[in-house]
Rosetta silent file (secondary structure, phi, psi, omega in degrees, C-alpha in Angstrom):
SEQUENCE: MDAENERGLRRILGGDPEGKCARLLDFAGRPGEDVADLRYTGYFDATYRDVLAGCEGLLARLN
SCORE:     score description
SCORE:     0.000 S_00000001
   1 L     0.000  159.806  176.205   94.006  207.240  256.557 S_00000001
   2 L  -104.258  179.641 -175.874   91.471  209.444  254.919 S_00000001
   3 H   -59.029  -38.269 -179.415   88.383  208.486  252.936 S_00000001
   4 H   -66.051  -43.842  177.128   90.291  208.402  249.649 S_00000001
   5 H   -62.133  -40.846 -179.486   92.950  206.050  251.048 S_00000001
   6 H   -63.223  -44.148  178.412   90.252  203.842  252.522 S_00000001
   7 H   -59.849  -44.566  179.863   88.417  203.556  249.186 S_00000001
   8 H   -63.332  -43.279  179.661   91.643  202.614  247.421 S_00000001
   9 H   -65.253  -42.309  178.175   92.568  200.025  250.017 S_00000001
  10 H   -64.536  -34.385  177.137   89.097  198.476  249.946 S_00000001
  11 H   -65.288  -43.683  179.171   89.305  198.315  246.149 S_00000001
  12 H   -64.426  -39.176 -177.565   92.635  196.482  246.381 S_00000001
  13 L   -82.492   -0.463 -178.541   91.279  194.110  249.049 S_00000001
  14 L    72.173   37.150  177.954   88.125  193.360  247.086 S_00000001
  15 L    93.290    2.831  178.746   85.862  195.181  249.543 S_00000001
  16 L    61.305   57.055 -176.801   87.694  194.102  252.714 S_00000001
  17 L   -62.680  -22.483 -178.994   85.772  190.853  253.225 S_00000001
  18 L   -95.703    1.111  177.277   87.733  190.048  256.400 S_00000001
  19 L    66.372   35.639 -177.509   87.113  193.431  258.015 S_00000001
  20 L   -94.423   -8.728 -176.192   90.780  194.320  258.400 S_00000001
  21 L   -91.835  124.998  178.939   90.589  197.845  257.031 S_00000001
  22 L  -147.080  150.366  174.419   90.136  200.624  259.614 S_00000001
  23 L   -85.359  152.276 -177.636   90.920  204.297  259.904 S_00000001
  24 H   -57.334  -40.522 -177.031   93.247  205.379  262.685 S_00000001
  25 H   -75.325   -9.747  171.426   90.594  207.475  264.387 S_00000001
  26 H   -59.230  -35.236 -178.171   88.258  204.461  264.527 S_00000001
  27 H   -77.378  -10.294  178.952   90.473  203.343  267.414 S_00000001
  28 H  -102.124   12.322 -179.360   89.965  206.696  269.146 S_00000001
  29 L    74.802   22.786  179.821   86.184  206.331  269.208 S_00000001
  30 L  -126.943   61.817 -174.516   85.806  208.651  266.217 S_00000001
  31 L   -59.938  139.118  176.822   84.748  206.270  263.437 S_00000001
  32 L    81.672   -5.112  179.647   84.754  207.586  259.910 S_00000001
  33 L   -87.367  149.242  176.028   86.733  210.727  260.736 S_00000001
  34 L   -92.086  146.111  169.952   89.916  211.687  258.917 S_00000001
  35 L   -64.786  137.350  178.239   93.142  212.610  260.674 S_00000001
  36 L   -56.351  124.404 -176.866   93.674  216.351  260.239 S_00000001
  37 L   -85.867  110.373 -177.364   95.856  216.688  257.142 S_00000001
  38 H   -57.583  -34.428 -178.863   98.802  218.912  257.970 S_00000001
  39 H   -63.498  -33.033 -176.963   99.380  219.717  254.297 S_00000001
  40 H   -96.204  -36.086 -176.245   95.964  221.316  253.985 S_00000001
  41 H   -89.300  -34.077 -175.380   95.290  222.688  257.451 S_00000001
  42 L    76.394    5.766 -177.544   98.777  223.743  258.509 S_00000001
  43 L  -100.357   90.577 -179.743   97.799  222.827  262.082 S_00000001
  44 H   -58.249  -42.033 -176.518  100.516  220.517  263.367 S_00000001
  45 H   -60.291  -40.593  179.561   98.919  220.342  266.825 S_00000001
  46 H   -66.006  -43.283  178.674   95.600  219.040  265.461 S_00000001
  47 H   -63.032  -45.691  179.471   97.349  216.383  263.380 S_00000001
  48 H   -59.386  -45.646 -179.720   99.500  215.364  266.336 S_00000001
  49 H   -62.087  -41.803  179.009   96.466  215.054  268.637 S_00000001
  50 H   -63.354  -47.537 -178.565   94.609  212.917  266.074 S_00000001
  51 H   -64.783  -42.887  178.893   97.554  210.588  265.490 S_00000001
  52 H   -61.486  -46.610 -179.748   98.252  210.290  269.221 S_00000001
  53 H   -61.859  -43.176  179.334   94.622  209.499  270.037 S_00000001
  54 H   -65.143  -42.797  179.869   94.437  206.897  267.276 S_00000001
  55 H   -67.218  -40.363  177.769   97.703  205.226  268.277 S_00000001
  56 H   -63.847  -40.746  177.835   96.732  205.132  271.946 S_00000001
  57 H   -65.654  -40.826  178.433   93.397  203.571  271.034 S_00000001
  58 H   -64.120  -45.137  179.342   95.044  201.006  268.785 S_00000001
  59 H   -62.949  -38.932  177.942   97.561  200.073  271.480 S_00000001
  60 H   -62.499  -39.641  179.540   94.760  199.726  274.035 S_00000001
  61 H   -67.727  -34.523 -178.781   92.931  197.354  271.695 S_00000001
  62 H   -73.919  -22.477 -178.852   96.063  195.248  271.195 S_00000001
  63 L   -80.672    0.000    0.000   96.591  194.841  274.946 S_00000001
């Protein structure tokens, strides 16, 4: 998610009192960073690398 999505989600959750809201790249050791937005950058490879890194980090945390 990007910063705008995070703000909206935190608003819906009432500030995320249980700490369940996280960006995908938080799991890749890149807290607070946005996944490269393909619509704006046009760089599929950058978006793919960000999503892959975030998913691998999330899976590692779940194991």
